[in-house]
Amino acid sequence: MKIYPYKRLNRPVALRVTSVSLKLPDGSWDKLETTAYSTQQQTVALGVAGHSDWVSARIGLSVTLPPGANAPDAAWSDLRVLAVLTDGETNLRTSSDLTRDTDDGHDWSGSVDVHRDDHLGRVSLAAYAVGTVDEVPGRSVAETDRSWIVDTVSDDPVQELRLEVRRASFRNSAREWLRSYADAPWIVDVSARVPTVFVNTDVEGIAGLLDCEGSGVDSKVRDLLVAQMSTDAWTAVFQGAIGDLEVEPGTGPVFPTDWRGEVLREMLPDIVPGVHVEEALRQVHRRRTGDSGWVELQTRVHYAAVRRADATKALVHVVRGLEQMNRESET
Amino acid sequence: MIDKPSHVPEYLALLAASDADQFLTEGLLKGEEVHAGIDLAKVVESFPTREARRSAEPIRSLVEDAMYAFAEDRPKADAWLAPRLHATLRLTRREAAEKRLWNHLALAVAPDYVVWRHLGKERVSAERFRGAADRQCFSRLWWAAELFRNGSDYEPVEAACGSQDLIHNTLRLDLIDHRPTAQALVRLLRSGLGGREVNALWTAINTAGATLIHDALAPDEPRDPTPLRNWIAAAESAPPVDRYNLPEGPDEEPVPEDSVEALVKHFTELFETAPVRGRKTEE
């Protein structure tokens, strides 16, 4: 918990996306369907319309402040609401002022522009209520508790980080380093921009199995295989992310700004439960760089990976499928 | 110290970190032996079009001039090279966030420069070839130029890169992404604050920044993608960057002067009361 040396609102700001339009190179605008954003996932997917050459996106926003924001005896004055876009990969930060919908209401609205040249992947969008407190201007009195993600590439608005899956013949790949893994069915590469699972097409039948559709046992085996791959991937990305943390003198390890940060924020609550993620990061970093405790932590890392990969669900489905098959062959 | 590889590519390309690893040999990191370049050329991914701004020769020429001019004081090369590298490459941030580009630049085009600039007592850290954006030899300079330039004016970049403390410690922190904050910091540096003082101030700003929204204190101009796009398109016919005078960056709106002044005033006050405020807002 962060401690603030002044009075604040004790509930978060609610932020909703109300519209998304893409500006195209010829200056025209394409208003996207509501499927481009998900209020539940708090995600916008700008790839949904299939334009690869859009110039910028205008995202319409509506914000509701928590009760008390406009109270006559509030500790702040000059209340403003800002929408702030940040992107750790491109060091971008832009903000835009929202306007109050009615004089006495808690509702504010406006828009932010996302320029395609400024981003490679995912952008965070948050809202802040800012005021003058104790004669200090620019203090945040409330903010969103979870940022929206604006994905500039994806065509599906989901919050989770997607791993990239690529297929290659390891034996004949132009990527020379893959050749030394010719006898492995898949390999996880966490040094790429987004973590990538390379699937070895030299393993007979693996491509067919991954492509199979329908509800038969083979599709359940496929799910099991995918769960196994994602368990490996999640374990690898966690180790990769925790492996080169920047450490700020005095304050300890810092969350990385790319997918590594997202991975850590997502997995740490399962690895060190019951504490704030910042504290969890400090604890894990201490165990990794200190004398003891790193080995013991591996079970928790594995558990966090298994949960994310839905391994149990996949396994239960295969077992059910096999039981049914056996029953049918008996009768 | 090593020389350039016998085969330097004609154009910049993309080199994945996992492909780069095999060329980061002990010999290279110790500055004793460089790869020939031929094998490296096999694993790179070329850009689909041949643009003038992807040409490797202007970069080679820049690093060779830097090595000649700053042989006596290598860290000084940063302030000279950062704006010139930025104005030669002409990248969008989207393109600059692609780490494979920087891997290729460091490993295929100018490994001798990386070794020259960053060789410590025994070896160069591998992160100078393929590391985080604020550590990699060339991307740190590009990002410093991008974050500290004031519209088309690269002068603040020279000042910022002249302080190793500043670019070493600030580039990775989110606060610097706010243009008026970056300009205010350079202004304070110019007014005579030393490296250590800037560090102390930066810590104070960062701590206070946890509760202050700089965008509200010091608003910036809205971003407009057009000037940058025009500047990139003009790369096809642009002459090589001047060695003695600073180049001109994209014709973007400078940071509003009022905002810089407001932050300079705010930071100065913060600096005077830094230790007290620091403690008050600790987690």
PDB file of N, CA and C in Angstrom, chain A residues 31 111 176 180 185 270:
ATOM      1  N   LYS A  31     -15.315   3.942 -38.045  1.00  0.00           N
ATOM      2  CA  LYS A  31     -15.791   3.721 -36.681  1.00  0.00           C
ATOM      3  C   LYS A  31     -15.890   2.217 -36.448  1.00  0.00           C
ATOM      4  N   SER A 111     -11.758  12.082 -25.066  1.00  0.00           N
ATOM      5  CA  SER A 111     -11.138  11.049 -25.901  1.00  0.00           C
ATOM      6  C   SER A 111      -9.619  11.140 -25.828  1.00  0.00           C
ATOM      7  N   GLU A 176      19.710 -20.951 -37.105  1.00  0.00           N
ATOM      8  CA  GLU A 176      20.693 -21.989 -36.870  1.00  0.00           C
ATOM      9  C   GLU A 176      20.620 -22.551 -35.458  1.00  0.00           C
ATOM     10  N   SER A 180      20.187 -27.253 -32.930  1.00  0.00           N
ATOM     11  CA  SER A 180      20.713 -28.029 -31.809  1.00  0.00           C
ATOM     12  C   SER A 180      19.593 -28.588 -30.928  1.00  0.00           C
ATOM     13  N   PRO A 185      10.311 -31.641 -29.110  1.00  0.00           N
ATOM     14  CA  PRO A 185       9.069 -31.333 -29.824  1.00  0.00           C
ATOM     15  C   PRO A 185       8.771 -29.839 -29.858  1.00  0.00           C
ATOM     16  N   ASP A 270       0.273 -15.840  -7.270  1.00  0.00           N
ATOM     17  CA  ASP A 270       0.231 -17.283  -7.013  1.00  0.00           C
ATOM     18  C   ASP A 270       1.526 -17.794  -6.397  1.00  0.00           C
TER      19      ASP A 270
END
